[in-house]
Amino acid sequence: MTYRAPLQDLIFSLRLAAGREALQADGLYADISGGVAEQTLAEAAKFAEGQLLPLDRAGDRIGARFSDGVVTTAPGWREAYAQWREGGWNAIAAAPDHGGMGLPALLNAACTEIWNGANISFALCPLLSHGAIEALEAHASAALKEAYLRKIVSGEWTGTMNLTEPQAGSDLALLRTRAERNGDGSYRLTGEKIYITYGEHDLVDNIIHLVLARLPDAPAGVKGISLFLVPKFLPEASGAFTRRNALRCAGVEHKLGIHGSPTCTMLYEDATGFLIGEEHNGLACMFTMMNNARLSVGLQGVALAERASQAALAYARERRQGRAPGARETSAIVDHPDVARMLLTMASLTAAARAICFETTAAQDRAHRDDDPARAKEADERASLLTPVAKAFSTDIGDEATSLAVQVFGGMGYIEETGVAQLMRDARICAIYEGTNGIQAIDLVGRKLAMSGGAAVRREIEDMRALARESDYANVAEAVESFAQASDYMAQAMKASPAEGLAGATPYLRLFALARGATLLEKGAKRARRENDPNAERYEALSHFFAKNVAVAAPGLARSVTEGGASVTTAAGMLKG
Amino acid sequence: MTYRAPLQDLIFSLRLAAGREALQADGLYADISGGVAEQTLAEAAKFAEGQLLPLDRAGDRIGARFSDGVVTTAPGWREAYAQWREGGWNAIAAAPDHGGMGLPALLNAACTEIWNGANISFALCPLLSHGAIEALEAHASAALKEAYLRKIVSGEWTGTMNLTEPQAGSDLALLRTRAERNGDGSYRLTGEKIYITYGEHDLVDNIIHLVLARLPDAPAGVKGISLFLVPKFLPEASGAFTRRNALRCAGVEHKLGIHGSPTCTMLYEDATGFLIGEEHNGLACMFTMMNNARLSVGLQGVALAERASQAALAYARERRQGRAPGARETSAIVDHPDVARMLLTMASLTAAARAICFETTAAQDRAHRDDDPARAKEADERASLLTPVAKAFSTDIGDEATSLAVQVFGGMGYIEETGVAQLMRDARICAIYEGTNGIQAIDLVGRKLAMSGGAAVRREIEDMRALARESDYANVAEAVESFAQASDYMAQAMKASPAEGLAGATPYLRLFALARGATLLEKGAKRARRENDPNAERYEALSHFFAKNVAVAAPGLARSVTEGGASVTTAAGMLKG
């Protein structure tokens, strides 16, 4: 199975999200103007297609193997990771203070899609390192930064996130890993962490674990959690990091997909750790990295949807079965309207999800880069509002598109050799990790809607209304108004009857994404036409299809939100048994 | 993972589909009245839970193994199959002339759900035998019936369906397997067939293949296909079936799921075969068995959705994370409204799909059993109309429910040891085989709607309208009217602009299922309340949820059908590249 990084679509989406002036030399994105973005992505595509894609099947078939505490990645992965480091890909978005290039998150997002499109199991390793980098940049002491950050930025070492325990998944208040003060400023950690992505592996010499744990005098619940840096190897007196810390991998999981990525059980047995940020304030530190990781997981959904769309389209053009309407000979299945519907569903969902993810990332960039504090604050709220939508919608459509690809392939899709079944298996984790999509929906209606008294969502609605007014399709305005109406209901319900509000959280998030997706696709189609973009016809076709076949679900979703909650809450007793 | 056959729900659905008087001694179902249905299903449940369910994991983990032409089923399967035969389960629905019990298809449908709920990979073997039995009963000569049918009915031998070839999947016109006349009334077959379920295995002494092939003087296309019986072992002069026929299994596929069921490549190398029915009329014979097999595959979707619903509900009652609205302590996740929504989605989709499958099966029974020819004909048309809806909707919701179960389990769901990921992998084939769900939708709008000038669908709409008038929820009538409107459009479009009609086939089928599902759930809920059924409250809750959260999609689907087609056909050029 082939995959070509969709460079034209990535650049187009990047420009659309960056805004009108963005890629000009004096704009917010001066550092990637003048062809820098295009060149970087072309190089990324070359590396991903040439080095990462060929390893994707071996990652699935052979996987990461565990034996006696040691994890061995699939053949070729060590060499590919060495090239990854040498290419400098790890450092794109990190701050320049510790060796990063400081390039915009938006450019990194486009690269992230490319890495994941080629090989999600490989891409997970730097994705986690990137989260660790952000947490350390924001919260670690100067000494910790000096000792650890530069080597994670360069890719010489990798980073992990240690949150989950068997009894504490979505609910971190329940975690039990203990940290005790050593008296010298360091701590000793004891506990079991599960589902630790790249918790142990053979790609690098040292692995830097970021671990949530509880101090003996910690308050109960999430306000008693602290974040620690716990390296696999500690420094000797000489300064060399060769002293083995008291932590080990007890096994890797046998999973539905992402077999190339070791999902480890980690045991901390009086392991030495160092506090990041302040005691009992670990959750805030962790959320720094989780928010960005959530967006990256959204991009994984986009990436797999894109790859599945490419595979299905290529197969549909080649496979000949039956006669399409009006045909006199056996047709390529792409000519059958029902197959065309599947392909257009995949492609338009992918384009919509990418537009939402990039829009969210551009808001992050503006929050960090805009000199105007008011604009920066608004952008920060916008990024917060859109992040759960970007994560959940993109990973949901990752599942939908990869499953549709299996359907387009028919019986061949169900055979593992074809490779599309792997995409479906790999994609399925994305709606679960970094906060399940249900958690995203609850975050959206429970915390994000209420930001600044609802101002962020009101701004979003006004932006969508302006775009809908320019659309050729009444369905787009209808989707936006459905969302506006559901938003009014939701703001009210979360105060008056939280259970009924929460019962509608998932359809509300989907509704948000359909309205936002439809308006962004229309915006893109109009801009492409104005600029005589060579892909204008395709962007118009996808926007047309989305408006008439996907966004039409909006009024039904709004009714599920505004009228469906009672049917959930009244069934509560029956479900409890 | 446990599974309990949902006996109360099965009996209730069976009674609902059978009609008001049906289970009384003088009705259409006299032979299963007086507790016979209840007793039979209780025995089936005991066998499935005790014998088939425990083998389901080994089927997945070890699977059916191929070596040197021989296929070995997973440990325990031979013994279970022997018990299956001894229990007489194979013979339930077959005609009494050759050892069958002649019981109604409706009772067999309930049993079919139970077998598949416990172990779909095992259940596939008798499912295929059952198809072969029906084709032989309807079309084979007396001599062939005498020689082969009785042993397939008893389960001493098994049967297969050999349709697909590498270049001929959905399009059987393209098949190339050759049959030549031997001059003695027998034929020699040569060709390669793929995806042959239980084409080779070690459960029985002889395997009877039903093979589609083309005679040298056959007209081109589907009108030149003949059906042959090709046994693995032919009779010696002594009458013993010990003479090996010139056919062999060349390998089994490595699939996403149903690992316990061997999916074989079969080579026919001048194999001896016997004509079933008339030369060049094989497709009609094959459709006899395919229509019933399609309904059985629909029941596989229901079965896996039911099993997934049970697993998710049990886990959600046990797993504790976070505080539900108003709770002061950590709650079971079933108390979280978003989780409750997932569970209710699964359960209500399952109930709706079961109701549609059983309604379809009851129409089959009436077509065969009603003395009134007019009623029998109407029932036959009804079964034809509903079969593609039952197959496609039930298998689509099989995918949806098993994926939701993975989501309810969260990270645990992605780990293979939990078992829910297997359900999702197993279920994924059902939307593909026995005619992809796209083929079902095309069959519905292309052939079934036009039957008797559209009378069948008009009768269905009137039946739904009558039920909707009694419903408490306006959404139910709205769903029915959306379907009626889309039906008018579709009848017109399939004449005036088939490409646009076909572009809406899949949303049209889903719309049909939502309207039919909503009305049947309402019918059931009202009847349960009238009869003081102990499950009345649950049936009401599921119907309420379905109306307010699932059926609300109907108007959007109708718009996709009536307004969305043009966006598919105008994109055709873009997709061709």
mmCIF file of C-alpha atoms in Angstrom, chain B residues 51 54-59 61-65 72-80 119 202:
data_model
loop_
_atom_site.group_PDB
_atom_site.id
_atom_site.type_symbol
_atom_site.label_atom_id
_atom_site.label_comp_id
_atom_site.label_asym_id
_atom_site.label_seq_id
_atom_site.Cartn_x
_atom_site.Cartn_y
_atom_site.Cartn_z
ATOM 1 C CA GLN B 51 -20.414 -25.704 24.303
ATOM 2 C CA PRO B 54 -16.008 -21.472 25.538
ATOM 3 C CA LEU B 55 -14.416 -22.201 22.138
ATOM 4 C CA ASP B 56 -14.756 -18.688 20.796
ATOM 5 C CA ARG B 57 -11.432 -17.392 22.137
ATOM 6 C CA ALA B 58 -9.436 -20.384 20.964
ATOM 7 C CA GLY B 59 -11.033 -19.942 17.559
ATOM 8 C CA ARG B 61 -6.251 -17.054 19.061
ATOM 9 C CA ILE B 62 -5.380 -20.361 17.421
ATOM 10 C CA GLY B 63 -7.745 -20.221 14.489
ATOM 11 C CA ALA B 64 -8.161 -22.725 11.698
ATOM 12 C CA ARG B 65 -4.722 -23.821 10.499
ATOM 13 C CA THR B 72 -7.379 -28.201 11.162
ATOM 14 C CA THR B 73 -9.956 -26.384 13.250
ATOM 15 C CA ALA B 74 -9.100 -25.050 16.680
ATOM 16 C CA PRO B 75 -8.929 -27.403 19.688
ATOM 17 C CA GLY B 76 -12.349 -28.545 20.838
ATOM 18 C CA TRP B 77 -14.182 -27.714 17.629
ATOM 19 C CA ARG B 78 -14.477 -31.295 16.380
ATOM 20 C CA GLU B 79 -16.046 -32.390 19.643
ATOM 21 C CA ALA B 80 -18.423 -29.420 19.679
ATOM 22 C CA ASN B 119 -19.405 -18.128 18.444
ATOM 23 C CA ASP B 202 -11.781 -31.541 9.729
#
